[in-house]
Protein backbone atom coordinates (compact mmCIF):
# COMPACT_ATOMS: atom_id res chain seq x y z
CA UNK A 1 0.00 0.00 0.00
CA UNK A 2 1.42 3.37 -0.99
CA UNK A 3 1.50 6.25 1.47
CA UNK A 4 2.52 9.24 -0.58
CA UNK A 5 3.86 12.67 0.41
CA UNK A 6 3.63 15.33 -2.29
CA UNK A 7 5.82 18.39 -1.68
CA UNK A 8 4.95 21.57 -3.58
CA UNK A 9 1.39 20.23 -3.75
CA UNK A 10 -0.16 23.63 -4.41
CA UNK A 11 2.05 24.32 -7.45
CA UNK A 12 1.27 23.86 -11.14
CA UNK A 13 1.90 20.09 -11.20
CA UNK A 14 1.09 19.31 -7.56
CA UNK A 15 -2.38 20.81 -7.56
CA UNK A 16 -3.49 18.38 -10.30
CA UNK A 17 -1.28 15.41 -9.40
CA UNK A 18 -2.55 15.34 -5.79
CA UNK A 19 -6.17 15.02 -6.96
CA UNK A 20 -5.26 12.25 -9.41
CA UNK A 21 -3.21 10.35 -6.80
CA UNK A 22 -6.06 10.62 -4.30
CA UNK A 23 -8.42 9.17 -6.89
CA UNK A 24 -6.08 6.21 -7.54
CA UNK A 25 -4.60 5.47 -4.12
CA UNK A 26 -7.30 6.85 -1.78
CA UNK A 27 -7.54 10.34 -0.31
CA UNK A 28 -6.07 9.41 3.07
CA UNK A 29 -3.01 7.79 1.48
CA UNK A 30 -1.86 11.01 -0.17
CA UNK A 31 -0.49 13.75 2.09
CA UNK A 32 -0.30 17.08 0.29
CA UNK A 33 2.22 19.61 1.59
CA UNK A 34 3.44 23.10 0.90
CA UNK A 35 5.53 25.85 2.48
CA UNK A 36 2.39 27.86 3.15
CA UNK A 37 -1.33 27.86 2.49
CA UNK A 38 -2.39 29.54 -0.74
CA UNK A 39 -5.73 31.07 -1.57
CA UNK A 40 -7.77 29.32 -4.21
CA UNK A 41 -6.69 25.83 -3.15
CA UNK A 42 -9.26 25.27 -0.40
CA UNK A 43 -10.92 22.36 -2.23
CA UNK A 44 -7.61 20.52 -2.63
CA UNK A 45 -6.53 21.20 0.96
CA UNK A 46 -9.83 19.83 2.27
CA UNK A 47 -9.86 16.76 0.01
CA UNK A 48 -7.35 14.85 2.19
CA UNK A 49 -4.47 15.34 4.65
CA UNK A 50 -2.51 18.57 4.23
CA UNK A 51 0.66 19.61 6.11
CA UNK A 52 2.77 22.75 6.11
CA UNK A 53 6.28 21.46 5.37
CA UNK A 54 9.37 23.38 4.28
CA UNK A 55 11.69 20.87 2.59
CA UNK A 56 14.74 22.99 3.47
CA UNK A 57 14.03 21.95 7.08
CA UNK A 58 15.18 18.32 7.17
CA UNK A 59 13.92 17.69 10.71
CA UNK A 60 10.43 18.94 9.94
CA UNK A 61 10.34 16.82 6.79
CA UNK A 62 11.53 13.72 8.64
CA UNK A 63 8.89 14.11 11.36
CA UNK A 64 6.16 14.45 8.76
CA UNK A 65 7.30 11.32 6.91
CA UNK A 66 7.32 9.34 10.17
CA UNK A 67 3.98 10.74 11.37
CA UNK A 68 2.16 9.60 8.22
CA UNK A 69 4.18 6.37 7.59
CA UNK A 70 5.14 7.71 4.16
CA UNK A 71 6.83 5.27 1.74
CA UNK A 72 6.74 7.38 -1.45
CA UNK A 73 7.85 11.02 -1.78
CA UNK A 74 6.98 13.03 -4.86
CA UNK A 75 9.17 16.08 -4.58
CA UNK A 76 7.64 18.90 -6.59
CA UNK A 77 8.79 21.84 -4.45
CA UNK A 78 11.13 23.88 -6.66
CA UNK A 79 11.99 27.32 -8.01
CA UNK A 80 11.63 27.53 -11.83
CA UNK A 81 14.05 28.94 -14.40
CA UNK A 82 13.15 32.64 -14.70
CA UNK A 83 12.64 33.15 -10.95
CA UNK A 84 15.84 31.16 -10.37
CA UNK A 85 17.82 33.71 -12.40
CA UNK A 86 16.38 36.46 -10.22
CA UNK A 87 17.03 34.63 -6.94
CA UNK A 88 19.81 32.08 -7.62
CA UNK A 89 20.58 31.52 -3.93
CA UNK A 90 16.98 30.64 -3.08
CA UNK A 91 16.84 28.43 -6.18
CA UNK A 92 19.88 26.48 -4.99
CA UNK A 93 18.54 26.27 -1.46
CA UNK A 94 15.11 24.88 -2.31
CA UNK A 95 16.07 22.78 -5.34
CA UNK A 96 19.31 21.30 -3.96
CA UNK A 97 19.27 21.49 -0.16
CA UNK A 98 15.59 20.57 -0.26
CA UNK A 99 16.26 17.58 -2.50
CA UNK A 100 19.17 16.49 -0.31
CA UNK A 101 16.84 16.49 2.72
CA UNK A 102 14.24 14.49 0.79
CA UNK A 103 16.83 11.90 -0.23
CA UNK A 104 18.25 11.64 3.29
CA UNK A 105 14.79 11.07 4.78
CA UNK A 106 14.08 8.54 2.01
CA UNK A 107 17.28 6.68 2.84
CA UNK A 108 16.46 6.55 6.56
CA UNK A 109 12.77 5.72 6.18
CA UNK A 110 13.04 3.50 3.10
CA UNK A 111 10.93 5.65 0.75
CA UNK A 112 10.77 5.72 -3.01
CA UNK A 113 11.44 9.20 -4.48
CA UNK A 114 10.18 10.83 -7.67
CA UNK A 115 11.85 14.15 -8.58
CA UNK A 116 11.19 15.95 -11.84
CA UNK A 117 14.13 17.18 -13.86
CA UNK A 118 13.67 19.43 -16.88
CA UNK A 119 14.74 20.38 -20.41
CA UNK A 120 16.66 23.01 -18.44
CA UNK A 121 19.18 20.28 -17.53
CA UNK A 122 20.57 20.82 -21.04
CA UNK A 123 22.57 23.81 -22.29
CA UNK A 124 23.97 25.55 -25.35
CA UNK A 125 26.51 22.79 -26.08
CA UNK A 126 23.85 20.02 -26.05
CA UNK A 127 22.82 18.76 -29.51
CA UNK A 128 19.61 20.82 -29.90
CA UNK A 129 17.59 18.63 -32.27
CA UNK A 130 16.29 15.23 -31.25
CA UNK A 131 18.42 15.64 -28.10
CA UNK A 132 19.56 12.15 -26.99
CA UNK A 133 18.83 10.64 -23.58
CA UNK A 134 22.53 10.50 -22.73
CA UNK A 135 24.38 13.60 -23.95
CA UNK A 136 26.23 16.77 -22.97
CA UNK A 137 24.61 18.56 -20.00
CA UNK A 138 26.24 21.95 -19.35
CA UNK A 139 23.29 24.25 -18.50
CA UNK A 140 23.82 28.00 -18.04
CA UNK A 141 21.00 28.77 -15.58
CA UNK A 142 20.94 28.16 -11.82
CA UNK A 143 17.72 26.18 -12.30
CA UNK A 144 19.49 23.98 -14.86
CA UNK A 145 22.52 23.55 -12.60
CA UNK A 146 20.24 22.32 -9.79
CA UNK A 147 18.45 19.97 -12.19
CA UNK A 148 21.66 18.29 -13.43
CA UNK A 149 23.08 18.11 -9.92
CA UNK A 150 19.72 16.75 -8.74
CA UNK A 151 19.73 14.03 -11.41
CA UNK A 152 23.24 13.00 -10.34
CA UNK A 153 22.38 13.07 -6.65
CA UNK A 154 19.28 10.92 -7.20
CA UNK A 155 21.32 8.38 -9.21
CA UNK A 156 23.96 8.42 -6.46
CA UNK A 157 21.38 7.63 -3.77
CA UNK A 158 20.10 4.74 -5.88
CA UNK A 159 23.55 3.25 -6.55
CA UNK A 160 25.08 3.92 -3.14
CA UNK A 161 22.14 3.39 -0.79
CA UNK A 162 19.55 1.55 -2.88
CA UNK A 163 16.99 4.37 -2.62
CA UNK A 164 14.44 3.81 -5.41
CA UNK A 165 14.79 7.19 -7.16
CA UNK A 166 13.10 7.96 -10.49
CA UNK A 167 12.60 11.10 -12.58
CA UNK A 168 11.70 12.60 -15.93
CA UNK A 169 13.01 15.67 -17.76
CA UNK A 170 9.78 17.60 -18.20
CA UNK A 171 9.39 20.05 -21.05
CA UNK A 172 7.15 23.14 -20.68
CA UNK A 173 3.89 22.04 -19.07
CA UNK A 174 0.58 23.53 -20.15
CA UNK A 175 -2.42 23.43 -17.84
CA UNK A 176 -5.52 25.41 -16.84
CA UNK A 177 -5.85 24.54 -13.13
CA UNK A 178 -2.87 26.41 -11.59
CA UNK A 179 -0.51 28.86 -13.30
CA UNK A 180 3.18 27.92 -13.53
CA UNK A 181 5.41 29.72 -11.04
CA UNK A 182 7.83 31.73 -13.16
CA UNK A 183 9.36 29.62 -15.90
CA UNK A 184 10.53 30.32 -19.43
CA UNK A 185 7.89 28.14 -21.11
CA UNK A 186 5.04 29.97 -19.29
CA UNK A 187 4.20 31.96 -22.44
CA UNK A 188 2.56 28.81 -23.81
CA UNK A 189 0.11 28.89 -20.87
CA UNK A 190 -0.50 32.68 -20.79
CA UNK A 191 -1.26 32.72 -24.52
CA UNK A 192 -4.45 30.67 -23.98
CA UNK A 193 -5.73 32.96 -21.20
CA UNK A 194 -5.13 36.07 -23.33
CA UNK A 195 -6.55 34.45 -26.46
CA UNK A 196 -9.86 33.88 -24.66
CA UNK A 197 -9.93 37.18 -22.77
CA UNK A 198 -8.46 39.66 -25.32
CA UNK A 199 -8.11 37.75 -28.62
CA UNK A 200 -4.46 38.85 -28.67
CA UNK A 201 -1.22 37.99 -26.87
CA UNK A 202 2.19 39.65 -26.57
CA UNK A 203 4.86 36.95 -26.41
CA UNK A 204 8.05 37.38 -24.37
CA UNK A 205 9.58 34.51 -26.41
CA UNK A 206 10.66 35.27 -30.00
CA UNK A 207 9.22 33.87 -33.20
CA UNK A 208 11.07 30.73 -34.31
CA UNK A 209 12.06 29.61 -30.79
CA UNK A 210 11.27 25.90 -30.68
CA UNK A 211 10.79 24.23 -27.29
CA UNK A 212 9.37 20.90 -26.15
CA UNK A 213 5.96 21.05 -24.46
CA UNK A 214 3.37 18.74 -22.90
CA UNK A 215 -0.27 18.96 -21.75
CA UNK A 216 -0.75 18.33 -18.03
CA UNK A 217 -2.80 15.08 -18.32
CA UNK A 218 0.19 13.49 -20.09
CA UNK A 219 2.58 14.85 -17.45
CA UNK A 220 0.49 13.25 -14.67
CA UNK A 221 0.48 9.95 -16.58
CA UNK A 222 4.28 10.15 -16.95
CA UNK A 223 4.77 10.49 -13.19
CA UNK A 224 2.35 7.71 -12.27
CA UNK A 225 3.53 5.33 -15.01
CA UNK A 226 7.19 5.76 -14.10
CA UNK A 227 6.42 5.37 -10.38
CA UNK A 228 4.63 2.10 -11.10
CA UNK A 229 7.16 0.83 -13.70
CA UNK A 230 8.88 -2.52 -13.18
CA UNK A 231 12.33 -1.57 -11.76
CA UNK A 232 14.00 -4.47 -13.58
CA UNK A 233 13.15 -2.74 -16.90
CA UNK A 234 14.72 0.60 -15.94
CA UNK A 235 18.17 1.06 -17.46
CA UNK A 236 18.00 4.81 -16.78
CA UNK A 237 16.52 6.44 -13.69
CA UNK A 238 17.35 10.12 -13.32
CA UNK A 239 16.06 11.35 -15.52
CA UNK A 240 14.17 10.25 -18.64
CA UNK A 241 13.63 12.58 -21.61
CA UNK A 242 9.87 12.94 -22.15
CA UNK A 243 8.07 15.13 -24.66
CA UNK A 244 4.73 15.35 -26.40
CA UNK A 245 5.23 18.14 -28.95
CA UNK A 246 7.64 20.88 -30.00
CA UNK A 247 6.53 24.30 -31.25
CA UNK A 248 7.39 28.00 -31.51
CA UNK A 249 5.00 30.92 -30.72
CA UNK A 250 3.75 31.09 -34.33
CA UNK A 251 2.77 27.42 -34.28
CA UNK A 252 0.76 27.64 -31.05
CA UNK A 253 -0.88 30.85 -32.38
CA UNK A 254 -1.78 28.95 -35.57
CA UNK A 255 -3.36 26.21 -33.48
CA UNK A 256 -5.38 28.78 -31.47
CA UNK A 257 -6.60 30.41 -34.74
CA UNK A 258 -8.29 27.12 -35.68
CA UNK A 259 -10.69 27.89 -32.81
CA UNK A 260 -10.41 31.72 -32.54
CA UNK A 261 -9.74 32.91 -36.12
CA UNK A 262 -9.28 36.59 -35.17
CA UNK A 263 -6.48 35.82 -32.64
CA UNK A 264 -3.43 38.09 -33.02
CA UNK A 265 0.11 37.46 -31.81
CA UNK A 266 2.60 40.25 -31.09
CA UNK A 267 6.11 40.18 -29.63
CA UNK A 268 7.91 42.03 -26.85
CA UNK A 269 10.85 39.71 -26.26
CA UNK A 270 12.31 39.47 -22.74
CA UNK A 271 16.09 39.10 -23.19
CA UNK A 272 16.54 37.06 -19.99
CA UNK A 273 13.92 34.43 -20.77
CA UNK A 274 14.85 34.44 -24.47
CA UNK A 275 18.48 33.65 -23.59
CA UNK A 276 17.28 30.79 -21.38
CA UNK A 277 15.05 29.43 -24.15
CA UNK A 278 17.88 29.71 -26.69
CA UNK A 279 20.10 27.57 -24.43
CA UNK A 280 17.53 24.72 -24.32
CA UNK A 281 16.90 21.98 -26.92
CA UNK A 282 14.43 22.37 -29.81
CA UNK A 283 13.16 18.81 -29.48
CA UNK A 284 13.96 15.79 -27.30
CA UNK A 285 14.40 12.13 -28.22
CA UNK A 286 12.23 10.30 -25.67
CA UNK A 287 12.75 6.77 -27.01
CA UNK A 288 14.37 5.51 -23.76
CA UNK A 289 11.17 6.38 -21.82
CA UNK A 290 9.07 4.70 -24.52
CA UNK A 291 11.20 1.54 -24.44
CA UNK A 292 11.84 1.23 -20.70
CA UNK A 293 8.40 2.05 -19.26
CA UNK A 294 5.97 2.52 -22.12
CA UNK A 295 5.76 6.33 -22.32
CA UNK A 296 3.16 7.27 -24.93
CA UNK A 297 1.62 10.79 -24.69
CA UNK A 298 -1.96 11.32 -25.84
CA UNK A 299 -2.16 15.03 -26.66
CA UNK A 300 -0.65 16.78 -29.70
CA UNK A 301 -0.76 20.57 -30.19
CA UNK A 302 -4.28 20.78 -31.67
CA UNK A 303 -5.72 18.24 -29.24
CA UNK A 304 -4.29 20.25 -26.36
CA UNK A 305 -5.50 23.60 -27.75
CA UNK A 306 -9.06 22.30 -28.14
CA UNK A 307 -9.18 20.96 -24.57
CA UNK A 308 -7.39 23.98 -23.03
CA UNK A 309 -9.75 26.48 -24.65
CA UNK A 310 -12.85 24.47 -23.65
CA UNK A 311 -11.75 24.05 -20.03
CA UNK A 312 -10.42 27.60 -19.62
CA UNK A 313 -13.61 29.11 -21.02
CA UNK A 314 -15.54 27.43 -18.22
CA UNK A 315 -12.94 28.36 -15.61
CA UNK A 316 -12.91 32.02 -16.65
CA UNK A 317 -16.72 32.12 -16.91
CA UNK A 318 -16.64 33.26 -20.55
N1 LIG B 1 8.86 24.99 -17.50
C1 LIG B 1 10.13 25.08 -16.86
C2 LIG B 1 10.66 26.46 -16.88
O1 LIG B 1 10.40 27.17 -17.80
C3 LIG B 1 11.09 24.14 -17.50
O2 LIG B 1 11.34 23.10 -16.64
O3 LIG B 1 11.36 26.84 -16.01
Tab-separated table of C-alpha atoms and ligand atoms in Angstrom:
chain	number	residue	atom	x	y	z
A	1	UNK	CA	0.000	0.000	0.000
A	2	UNK	CA	1.423	3.370	-0.992
A	3	UNK	CA	1.501	6.254	1.473
A	4	UNK	CA	2.523	9.240	-0.579
A	5	UNK	CA	3.857	12.668	0.406
A	6	UNK	CA	3.634	15.333	-2.293
A	7	UNK	CA	5.816	18.394	-1.684
A	8	UNK	CA	4.947	21.575	-3.575
A	9	UNK	CA	1.394	20.226	-3.748
A	10	UNK	CA	-0.163	23.628	-4.413
A	11	UNK	CA	2.047	24.324	-7.445
A	12	UNK	CA	1.272	23.858	-11.136
A	13	UNK	CA	1.905	20.093	-11.204
A	14	UNK	CA	1.093	19.308	-7.562
A	15	UNK	CA	-2.383	20.806	-7.559
A	16	UNK	CA	-3.488	18.380	-10.301
A	17	UNK	CA	-1.284	15.406	-9.401
A	18	UNK	CA	-2.553	15.338	-5.793
A	19	UNK	CA	-6.167	15.024	-6.960
A	20	UNK	CA	-5.263	12.252	-9.411
A	21	UNK	CA	-3.207	10.350	-6.802
A	22	UNK	CA	-6.061	10.623	-4.298
A	23	UNK	CA	-8.416	9.173	-6.893
A	24	UNK	CA	-6.084	6.210	-7.538
A	25	UNK	CA	-4.596	5.475	-4.118
A	26	UNK	CA	-7.299	6.854	-1.785
A	27	UNK	CA	-7.536	10.342	-0.310
A	28	UNK	CA	-6.068	9.406	3.072
A	29	UNK	CA	-3.007	7.788	1.482
A	30	UNK	CA	-1.859	11.006	-0.175
A	31	UNK	CA	-0.494	13.746	2.089
A	32	UNK	CA	-0.305	17.079	0.292
A	33	UNK	CA	2.219	19.610	1.591
A	34	UNK	CA	3.439	23.103	0.895
A	35	UNK	CA	5.527	25.846	2.475
A	36	UNK	CA	2.387	27.864	3.148
A	37	UNK	CA	-1.335	27.863	2.493
A	38	UNK	CA	-2.385	29.538	-0.738
A	39	UNK	CA	-5.734	31.072	-1.574
A	40	UNK	CA	-7.770	29.321	-4.213
A	41	UNK	CA	-6.692	25.829	-3.150
A	42	UNK	CA	-9.265	25.273	-0.396
A	43	UNK	CA	-10.916	22.358	-2.226
A	44	UNK	CA	-7.607	20.523	-2.634
A	45	UNK	CA	-6.526	21.201	0.958
A	46	UNK	CA	-9.831	19.834	2.272
A	47	UNK	CA	-9.862	16.757	0.007
A	48	UNK	CA	-7.350	14.854	2.191
A	49	UNK	CA	-4.469	15.337	4.652
A	50	UNK	CA	-2.508	18.569	4.225
A	51	UNK	CA	0.660	19.607	6.113
A	52	UNK	CA	2.769	22.749	6.108
A	53	UNK	CA	6.279	21.463	5.366
A	54	UNK	CA	9.373	23.383	4.284
A	55	UNK	CA	11.692	20.873	2.589
A	56	UNK	CA	14.736	22.989	3.473
A	57	UNK	CA	14.028	21.950	7.079
A	58	UNK	CA	15.180	18.316	7.168
A	59	UNK	CA	13.924	17.695	10.710
A	60	UNK	CA	10.425	18.940	9.941
A	61	UNK	CA	10.341	16.819	6.795
A	62	UNK	CA	11.534	13.716	8.639
A	63	UNK	CA	8.890	14.114	11.361
A	64	UNK	CA	6.155	14.449	8.756
A	65	UNK	CA	7.297	11.320	6.909
A	66	UNK	CA	7.319	9.337	10.167
A	67	UNK	CA	3.980	10.742	11.370
A	68	UNK	CA	2.160	9.598	8.223
A	69	UNK	CA	4.176	6.368	7.590
A	70	UNK	CA	5.138	7.712	4.162
A	71	UNK	CA	6.830	5.274	1.739
A	72	UNK	CA	6.742	7.379	-1.449
A	73	UNK	CA	7.854	11.025	-1.775
A	74	UNK	CA	6.983	13.028	-4.865
A	75	UNK	CA	9.170	16.080	-4.584
A	76	UNK	CA	7.637	18.902	-6.595
A	77	UNK	CA	8.794	21.841	-4.454
A	78	UNK	CA	11.135	23.880	-6.663
A	79	UNK	CA	11.987	27.322	-8.010
A	80	UNK	CA	11.631	27.526	-11.832
A	81	UNK	CA	14.050	28.936	-14.400
A	82	UNK	CA	13.146	32.639	-14.702
A	83	UNK	CA	12.636	33.150	-10.952
A	84	UNK	CA	15.844	31.161	-10.371
A	85	UNK	CA	17.823	33.708	-12.401
A	86	UNK	CA	16.379	36.461	-10.216
A	87	UNK	CA	17.032	34.632	-6.940
A	88	UNK	CA	19.812	32.083	-7.618
A	89	UNK	CA	20.578	31.522	-3.927
A	90	UNK	CA	16.980	30.641	-3.082
A	91	UNK	CA	16.835	28.432	-6.175
A	92	UNK	CA	19.884	26.483	-4.989
A	93	UNK	CA	18.539	26.272	-1.457
A	94	UNK	CA	15.110	24.876	-2.313
A	95	UNK	CA	16.065	22.779	-5.345
A	96	UNK	CA	19.305	21.295	-3.957
A	97	UNK	CA	19.274	21.492	-0.162
A	98	UNK	CA	15.588	20.566	-0.259
A	99	UNK	CA	16.255	17.577	-2.496
A	100	UNK	CA	19.173	16.494	-0.310
A	101	UNK	CA	16.839	16.492	2.716
A	102	UNK	CA	14.237	14.493	0.789
A	103	UNK	CA	16.835	11.902	-0.229
A	104	UNK	CA	18.254	11.636	3.291
A	105	UNK	CA	14.793	11.068	4.783
A	106	UNK	CA	14.075	8.540	2.007
A	107	UNK	CA	17.278	6.677	2.839
A	108	UNK	CA	16.464	6.551	6.559
A	109	UNK	CA	12.768	5.720	6.180
A	110	UNK	CA	13.035	3.504	3.100
A	111	UNK	CA	10.935	5.647	0.748
A	112	UNK	CA	10.766	5.723	-3.009
A	113	UNK	CA	11.442	9.203	-4.477
A	114	UNK	CA	10.179	10.829	-7.670
A	115	UNK	CA	11.847	14.146	-8.580
A	116	UNK	CA	11.189	15.953	-11.841
A	117	UNK	CA	14.132	17.179	-13.864
A	118	UNK	CA	13.674	19.431	-16.883
A	119	UNK	CA	14.736	20.375	-20.410
A	120	UNK	CA	16.660	23.005	-18.435
A	121	UNK	CA	19.176	20.277	-17.532
A	122	UNK	CA	20.565	20.825	-21.042
A	123	UNK	CA	22.567	23.808	-22.288
A	124	UNK	CA	23.965	25.550	-25.352
A	125	UNK	CA	26.507	22.788	-26.079
A	126	UNK	CA	23.849	20.025	-26.048
A	127	UNK	CA	22.824	18.759	-29.508
A	128	UNK	CA	19.606	20.821	-29.896
A	129	UNK	CA	17.587	18.625	-32.270
A	130	UNK	CA	16.286	15.227	-31.247
A	131	UNK	CA	18.419	15.638	-28.098
A	132	UNK	CA	19.555	12.154	-26.988
A	133	UNK	CA	18.827	10.636	-23.583
A	134	UNK	CA	22.533	10.501	-22.726
A	135	UNK	CA	24.376	13.599	-23.951
A	136	UNK	CA	26.232	16.774	-22.966
A	137	UNK	CA	24.609	18.565	-19.999
A	138	UNK	CA	26.240	21.947	-19.351
A	139	UNK	CA	23.290	24.250	-18.500
A	140	UNK	CA	23.824	28.002	-18.044
A	141	UNK	CA	20.998	28.771	-15.575
A	142	UNK	CA	20.939	28.161	-11.820
A	143	UNK	CA	17.723	26.177	-12.300
A	144	UNK	CA	19.487	23.985	-14.860
A	145	UNK	CA	22.520	23.550	-12.598
A	146	UNK	CA	20.237	22.323	-9.795
A	147	UNK	CA	18.447	19.975	-12.185
A	148	UNK	CA	21.661	18.294	-13.434
A	149	UNK	CA	23.076	18.110	-9.916
A	150	UNK	CA	19.724	16.754	-8.739
A	151	UNK	CA	19.733	14.027	-11.406
A	152	UNK	CA	23.238	12.998	-10.341
A	153	UNK	CA	22.383	13.069	-6.648
A	154	UNK	CA	19.283	10.924	-7.195
A	155	UNK	CA	21.317	8.378	-9.211
A	156	UNK	CA	23.962	8.418	-6.462
A	157	UNK	CA	21.382	7.629	-3.767
A	158	UNK	CA	20.099	4.742	-5.878
A	159	UNK	CA	23.547	3.251	-6.547
A	160	UNK	CA	25.079	3.920	-3.140
A	161	UNK	CA	22.144	3.387	-0.791
A	162	UNK	CA	19.551	1.548	-2.880
A	163	UNK	CA	16.991	4.367	-2.620
A	164	UNK	CA	14.443	3.812	-5.409
A	165	UNK	CA	14.791	7.189	-7.164
A	166	UNK	CA	13.104	7.963	-10.490
A	167	UNK	CA	12.602	11.099	-12.582
A	168	UNK	CA	11.705	12.604	-15.934
A	169	UNK	CA	13.013	15.668	-17.756
A	170	UNK	CA	9.785	17.596	-18.204
A	171	UNK	CA	9.391	20.051	-21.054
A	172	UNK	CA	7.154	23.140	-20.681
A	173	UNK	CA	3.887	22.036	-19.068
A	174	UNK	CA	0.582	23.527	-20.152
A	175	UNK	CA	-2.418	23.432	-17.842
A	176	UNK	CA	-5.517	25.411	-16.839
A	177	UNK	CA	-5.849	24.542	-13.135
A	178	UNK	CA	-2.873	26.406	-11.589
A	179	UNK	CA	-0.507	28.859	-13.297
A	180	UNK	CA	3.182	27.920	-13.528
A	181	UNK	CA	5.409	29.719	-11.039
A	182	UNK	CA	7.831	31.728	-13.164
A	183	UNK	CA	9.364	29.619	-15.896
A	184	UNK	CA	10.528	30.317	-19.435
A	185	UNK	CA	7.895	28.143	-21.115
A	186	UNK	CA	5.044	29.968	-19.291
A	187	UNK	CA	4.205	31.958	-22.445
A	188	UNK	CA	2.558	28.811	-23.812
A	189	UNK	CA	0.106	28.892	-20.866
A	190	UNK	CA	-0.504	32.676	-20.788
A	191	UNK	CA	-1.261	32.716	-24.520
A	192	UNK	CA	-4.452	30.667	-23.977
A	193	UNK	CA	-5.730	32.960	-21.203
A	194	UNK	CA	-5.135	36.073	-23.330
A	195	UNK	CA	-6.551	34.450	-26.463
A	196	UNK	CA	-9.857	33.884	-24.664
A	197	UNK	CA	-9.932	37.178	-22.765
A	198	UNK	CA	-8.464	39.656	-25.325
A	199	UNK	CA	-8.110	37.749	-28.616
A	200	UNK	CA	-4.463	38.853	-28.666
A	201	UNK	CA	-1.222	37.991	-26.866
A	202	UNK	CA	2.194	39.647	-26.570
A	203	UNK	CA	4.865	36.950	-26.405
A	204	UNK	CA	8.054	37.375	-24.373
A	205	UNK	CA	9.583	34.513	-26.407
A	206	UNK	CA	10.658	35.268	-29.998
A	207	UNK	CA	9.217	33.868	-33.198
A	208	UNK	CA	11.069	30.735	-34.311
A	209	UNK	CA	12.061	29.612	-30.787
A	210	UNK	CA	11.267	25.899	-30.683
A	211	UNK	CA	10.793	24.232	-27.289
A	212	UNK	CA	9.367	20.904	-26.148
A	213	UNK	CA	5.957	21.054	-24.462
A	214	UNK	CA	3.367	18.743	-22.904
A	215	UNK	CA	-0.265	18.964	-21.750
A	216	UNK	CA	-0.754	18.329	-18.031
A	217	UNK	CA	-2.800	15.080	-18.317
A	218	UNK	CA	0.186	13.487	-20.087
A	219	UNK	CA	2.583	14.846	-17.447
A	220	UNK	CA	0.493	13.254	-14.671
A	221	UNK	CA	0.478	9.952	-16.584
A	222	UNK	CA	4.276	10.151	-16.947
A	223	UNK	CA	4.769	10.487	-13.188
A	224	UNK	CA	2.350	7.708	-12.273
A	225	UNK	CA	3.529	5.329	-15.010
A	226	UNK	CA	7.186	5.755	-14.096
A	227	UNK	CA	6.420	5.373	-10.383
A	228	UNK	CA	4.634	2.101	-11.104
A	229	UNK	CA	7.158	0.830	-13.699
A	230	UNK	CA	8.885	-2.520	-13.176
A	231	UNK	CA	12.328	-1.574	-11.758
A	232	UNK	CA	13.999	-4.468	-13.579
A	233	UNK	CA	13.149	-2.736	-16.897
A	234	UNK	CA	14.722	0.604	-15.944
A	235	UNK	CA	18.169	1.062	-17.460
A	236	UNK	CA	17.995	4.809	-16.777
A	237	UNK	CA	16.521	6.436	-13.694
A	238	UNK	CA	17.354	10.125	-13.316
A	239	UNK	CA	16.064	11.348	-15.517
A	240	UNK	CA	14.172	10.248	-18.641
A	241	UNK	CA	13.627	12.581	-21.607
A	242	UNK	CA	9.867	12.937	-22.152
A	243	UNK	CA	8.074	15.127	-24.656
A	244	UNK	CA	4.728	15.348	-26.403
A	245	UNK	CA	5.233	18.145	-28.950
A	246	UNK	CA	7.635	20.879	-29.995
A	247	UNK	CA	6.530	24.298	-31.255
A	248	UNK	CA	7.387	28.005	-31.505
A	249	UNK	CA	5.003	30.922	-30.719
A	250	UNK	CA	3.749	31.088	-34.334
A	251	UNK	CA	2.772	27.422	-34.283
A	252	UNK	CA	0.764	27.642	-31.053
A	253	UNK	CA	-0.875	30.848	-32.381
A	254	UNK	CA	-1.783	28.951	-35.570
A	255	UNK	CA	-3.363	26.215	-33.480
A	256	UNK	CA	-5.378	28.785	-31.467
A	257	UNK	CA	-6.596	30.405	-34.744
A	258	UNK	CA	-8.289	27.124	-35.677
A	259	UNK	CA	-10.690	27.893	-32.808
A	260	UNK	CA	-10.407	31.722	-32.540
A	261	UNK	CA	-9.736	32.911	-36.125
A	262	UNK	CA	-9.280	36.587	-35.168
A	263	UNK	CA	-6.485	35.823	-32.638
A	264	UNK	CA	-3.434	38.091	-33.015
A	265	UNK	CA	0.112	37.458	-31.811
A	266	UNK	CA	2.604	40.253	-31.092
A	267	UNK	CA	6.108	40.184	-29.635
A	268	UNK	CA	7.908	42.026	-26.845
A	269	UNK	CA	10.853	39.709	-26.256
A	270	UNK	CA	12.307	39.470	-22.742
A	271	UNK	CA	16.092	39.095	-23.193
A	272	UNK	CA	16.540	37.060	-19.990
A	273	UNK	CA	13.922	34.431	-20.774
A	274	UNK	CA	14.852	34.437	-24.468
A	275	UNK	CA	18.483	33.649	-23.589
A	276	UNK	CA	17.283	30.790	-21.375
A	277	UNK	CA	15.046	29.432	-24.155
A	278	UNK	CA	17.882	29.707	-26.689
A	279	UNK	CA	20.099	27.569	-24.431
A	280	UNK	CA	17.530	24.722	-24.319
A	281	UNK	CA	16.900	21.984	-26.924
A	282	UNK	CA	14.429	22.372	-29.812
A	283	UNK	CA	13.163	18.811	-29.477
A	284	UNK	CA	13.957	15.789	-27.302
A	285	UNK	CA	14.401	12.131	-28.217
A	286	UNK	CA	12.225	10.296	-25.673
A	287	UNK	CA	12.754	6.766	-27.006
A	288	UNK	CA	14.367	5.509	-23.762
A	289	UNK	CA	11.174	6.376	-21.822
A	290	UNK	CA	9.070	4.699	-24.517
A	291	UNK	CA	11.197	1.544	-24.439
A	292	UNK	CA	11.841	1.229	-20.703
A	293	UNK	CA	8.404	2.051	-19.255
A	294	UNK	CA	5.968	2.515	-22.122
A	295	UNK	CA	5.764	6.325	-22.322
A	296	UNK	CA	3.161	7.273	-24.926
A	297	UNK	CA	1.616	10.790	-24.689
A	298	UNK	CA	-1.962	11.320	-25.836
A	299	UNK	CA	-2.157	15.028	-26.658
A	300	UNK	CA	-0.654	16.785	-29.703
A	301	UNK	CA	-0.762	20.567	-30.194
A	302	UNK	CA	-4.282	20.785	-31.669
A	303	UNK	CA	-5.716	18.239	-29.238
A	304	UNK	CA	-4.291	20.248	-26.364
A	305	UNK	CA	-5.504	23.595	-27.751
A	306	UNK	CA	-9.058	22.303	-28.143
A	307	UNK	CA	-9.179	20.962	-24.571
A	308	UNK	CA	-7.385	23.978	-23.025
A	309	UNK	CA	-9.754	26.479	-24.645
A	310	UNK	CA	-12.848	24.475	-23.648
A	311	UNK	CA	-11.748	24.052	-20.029
A	312	UNK	CA	-10.416	27.603	-19.622
A	313	UNK	CA	-13.606	29.108	-21.024
A	314	UNK	CA	-15.541	27.425	-18.216
A	315	UNK	CA	-12.943	28.364	-15.606
A	316	UNK	CA	-12.910	32.024	-16.654
A	317	UNK	CA	-16.724	32.124	-16.906
A	318	UNK	CA	-16.638	33.256	-20.547
B	1	LIG	N1	8.858	24.992	-17.503
B	1	LIG	C1	10.130	25.080	-16.858
B	1	LIG	C2	10.660	26.458	-16.882
B	1	LIG	O1	10.396	27.166	-17.797
B	1	LIG	C3	11.094	24.144	-17.504
B	1	LIG	O2	11.345	23.103	-16.642
B	1	LIG	O3	11.358	26.836	-16.006
